[in-house]
PDB file of C-alpha atoms in Angstrom:
ATOM      1  CA  MET A1039      32.367 -13.247  -9.949  1.00 49.00           C
ATOM      2  CA  ASN A1040      30.760 -12.374  -6.650  1.00 56.00           C
ATOM      3  CA  ASP A1041      27.008 -12.651  -5.857  1.00 58.00           C
ATOM      4  CA  ASP A1042      27.090  -9.039  -4.705  1.00 59.00           C
ATOM      5  CA  ASP A1043      27.934  -7.980  -8.267  1.00 71.00           C
ATOM      6  CA  ASP A1044      24.586  -9.278  -9.518  1.00 83.00           C
ATOM      7  CA  ARG A1045      22.596  -7.352  -6.932  1.00 84.00           C
ATOM      8  CA  ARG A1046      20.739  -4.325  -8.268  1.00 90.00           C
ATOM      9  CA  TRP A1047      19.417  -1.345  -6.350  1.00 90.00           C
ATOM     10  CA  LEU A1048      15.757  -2.439  -6.717  1.00 88.00           C
ATOM     11  CA  ASP A1049      16.596  -5.773  -5.107  1.00 92.00           C
ATOM     12  CA  GLU A1050      16.643  -3.959  -1.753  1.00 92.00           C
ATOM     13  CA  PRO A1051      13.095  -3.815  -0.274  1.00 92.00           C
ATOM     14  CA  ARG A1052      14.027  -0.529   1.407  1.00 95.00           C
ATOM     15  CA  ASN A1053      14.565   1.113  -2.001  1.00 94.00           C
ATOM     16  CA  VAL A1054      11.257  -0.182  -3.365  1.00 95.00           C
ATOM     17  CA  THR A1055       9.484   1.231  -0.309  1.00 96.00           C
ATOM     18  CA  ARG A1056      11.156   4.587  -0.913  1.00 96.00           C
ATOM     19  CA  ILE A1057       9.909   4.628  -4.490  1.00 96.00           C
ATOM     20  CA  VAL A1058       6.337   3.824  -3.418  1.00 96.00           C
ATOM     21  CA  TYR A1059       6.377   6.575  -0.786  1.00 97.00           C
ATOM     22  CA  GLY A1060       7.953   8.978  -3.258  1.00 97.00           C
ATOM     23  CA  LEU A1061       5.213   8.292  -5.800  1.00 93.00           C
ATOM     24  CA  ALA A1062       2.540   8.763  -3.126  1.00 94.00           C
ATOM     25  CA  VAL A1063       4.033  12.141  -2.176  1.00 96.00           C
ATOM     26  CA  LEU A1064       4.260  13.136  -5.830  1.00 94.00           C
ATOM     27  CA  CYS A1065       0.604  12.204  -6.381  1.00 89.00           C
ATOM     28  CA  ALA A1066      -0.442  14.195  -3.302  1.00 92.00           C
ATOM     29  CA  LEU A1067       1.513  17.232  -4.504  1.00 91.00           C
ATOM     30  CA  THR A1068      -0.005  17.147  -7.971  1.00 89.00           C
ATOM     31  CA  PHE A1069      -3.446  16.698  -6.411  1.00 90.00           C
ATOM     32  CA  ALA A1070      -2.831  19.748  -4.204  1.00 91.00           C
ATOM     33  CA  ALA A1071      -1.522  21.734  -7.188  1.00 90.00           C
ATOM     34  CA  ASP A1072      -5.113  21.884  -8.377  1.00 90.00           C
ATOM     35  CA  LEU A1073      -5.603  24.775  -5.946  1.00 91.00           C
ATOM     36  CA  PHE A1074      -2.958  26.979  -7.535  1.00 91.00           C
ATOM     37  CA  TYR A1075      -3.988  27.461 -11.142  1.00 88.00           C
ATOM     38  CA  THR A1076      -6.923  28.964 -12.990  1.00 90.00           C
ATOM     39  CA  LYS A1077      -9.231  26.438 -14.561  1.00 90.00           C
ATOM     40  CA  HIS A1078     -10.945  26.904 -17.912  1.00 92.00           C
ATOM     41  CA  PRO A1079     -13.417  24.009 -17.864  1.00 93.00           C
ATOM     42  CA  HIS A1080     -15.603  22.861 -20.722  1.00 95.00           C
ATOM     43  CA  PHE A1081     -17.983  21.113 -18.357  1.00 94.00           C
ATOM     44  CA  ALA A1082     -19.144  22.081 -14.853  1.00 94.00           C
ATOM     45  CA  VAL A1083     -17.778  18.878 -13.327  1.00 93.00           C
ATOM     46  CA  GLU A1084     -14.241  19.912 -14.315  1.00 92.00           C
ATOM     47  CA  GLU A1085     -14.394  22.744 -11.771  1.00 92.00           C
ATOM     48  CA  TRP A1086     -14.415  20.277  -8.875  1.00 92.00           C
ATOM     49  CA  PHE A1087     -11.245  20.127  -6.819  1.00 92.00           C
ATOM     50  CA  GLY A1088      -9.107  17.202  -7.924  1.00 90.00           C
ATOM     51  CA  PHE A1089     -11.498  16.111 -10.661  1.00 92.00           C
ATOM     52  CA  HIS A1090      -8.806  15.154 -13.177  1.00 90.00           C
ATOM     53  CA  ALA A1091      -6.803  13.177 -10.621  1.00 88.00           C
ATOM     54  CA  ILE A1092      -9.877  11.299  -9.443  1.00 91.00           C
ATOM     55  CA  TYR A1093     -11.044  10.734 -13.016  1.00 94.00           C
ATOM     56  CA  GLY A1094      -7.647   9.322 -13.972  1.00 92.00           C
ATOM     57  CA  PHE A1095      -7.521   7.036 -10.941  1.00 92.00           C
ATOM     58  CA  VAL A1096     -11.029   5.702 -11.551  1.00 96.00           C
ATOM     59  CA  GLY A1097     -10.227   5.178 -15.238  1.00 97.00           C
ATOM     60  CA  ALA A1098      -7.031   3.249 -14.505  1.00 96.00           C
ATOM     61  CA  PHE A1099      -8.807   1.184 -11.849  1.00 97.00           C
ATOM     62  CA  ALA A1100     -11.621   0.385 -14.293  1.00 98.00           C
ATOM     63  CA  LEU A1101      -9.089  -0.713 -16.931  1.00 98.00           C
ATOM     64  CA  VAL A1102      -7.525  -3.174 -14.484  1.00 97.00           C
ATOM     65  CA  ILE A1103     -10.905  -4.621 -13.507  1.00 97.00           C
ATOM     66  CA  VAL A1104     -12.027  -4.947 -17.136  1.00 97.00           C
ATOM     67  CA  ALA A1105      -8.718  -6.619 -18.034  1.00 97.00           C
ATOM     68  CA  LYS A1106      -9.187  -9.178 -15.252  1.00 96.00           C
ATOM     69  CA  VAL A1107     -12.697  -9.988 -16.474  1.00 95.00           C
ATOM     70  CA  LEU A1108     -11.537 -10.223 -20.099  1.00 96.00           C
ATOM     71  CA  ARG A1109      -8.746 -12.569 -19.065  1.00 93.00           C
ATOM     72  CA  ARG A1110     -11.307 -14.995 -17.683  1.00 92.00           C
ATOM     73  CA  VAL A1111     -13.476 -14.698 -20.792  1.00 91.00           C
ATOM     74  CA  LEU A1112     -10.700 -15.007 -23.384  1.00 91.00           C
ATOM     75  CA  ARG A1113      -8.470 -17.530 -21.609  1.00 88.00           C
ATOM     76  CA  ARG A1114      -7.718 -20.762 -23.472  1.00 85.00           C
ATOM     77  CA  ASP A1115      -6.503 -24.114 -22.232  1.00 83.00           C
ATOM     78  CA  GLU A1116      -2.771 -24.604 -22.019  1.00 82.00           C
ATOM     79  CA  ASP A1117      -2.812 -27.103 -24.902  1.00 84.00           C
ATOM     80  CA  TYR A1118      -5.290 -25.125 -27.039  1.00 80.00           C
ATOM     81  CA  TYR A1119      -3.023 -24.861 -30.079  1.00 82.00           C
ATOM     82  CA  GLU A1120      -1.752 -28.439 -29.820  1.00 81.00           C
ATOM     83  CA  ARG A1121      -5.142 -30.147 -29.756  1.00 75.00           C
ATOM     84  CA  GLY A1122      -6.191 -31.791 -32.984  1.00 68.00           C
ATOM     85  CA  ARG A1123      -2.708 -31.691 -34.477  1.00 67.00           C
ATOM     86  CA  ASP A1124      -1.641 -34.776 -36.404  1.00 61.00           C
ATOM     87  CA  ASP A1125       1.714 -36.279 -35.592  1.00 54.00           C
ATOM     88  CA  GLY A1126       1.907 -37.781 -39.072  1.00 46.00           C
TER      89      GLY A1126
END
C-alpha cells in the first residue's frame, strides 16, 4: 500500500483554506440577504439590519468563553479517580 492512498482531501492545506473562505462568503451572503425579505419582528431590536446574524455570533462566542471558564472550574487532576483506591 502506498502512502498516497492514505491521504485525504482535507489533508491538503489549500483545501482547508478554500473551505474557510467558502464559509466566510456564505456567511456574508446570508448576512446581506437580510436586505431582501420582509421582517415581521416581535421586538423592535429585530428590525435592525443583521440582528439575527450578530445575535447568533455573539451567542456562539459567549458559549465558547463560558465553556473555557467552566473547564477551569470543573477540571480534576489526572489521577482523580485513582486516588484513595486500595490495591488489596
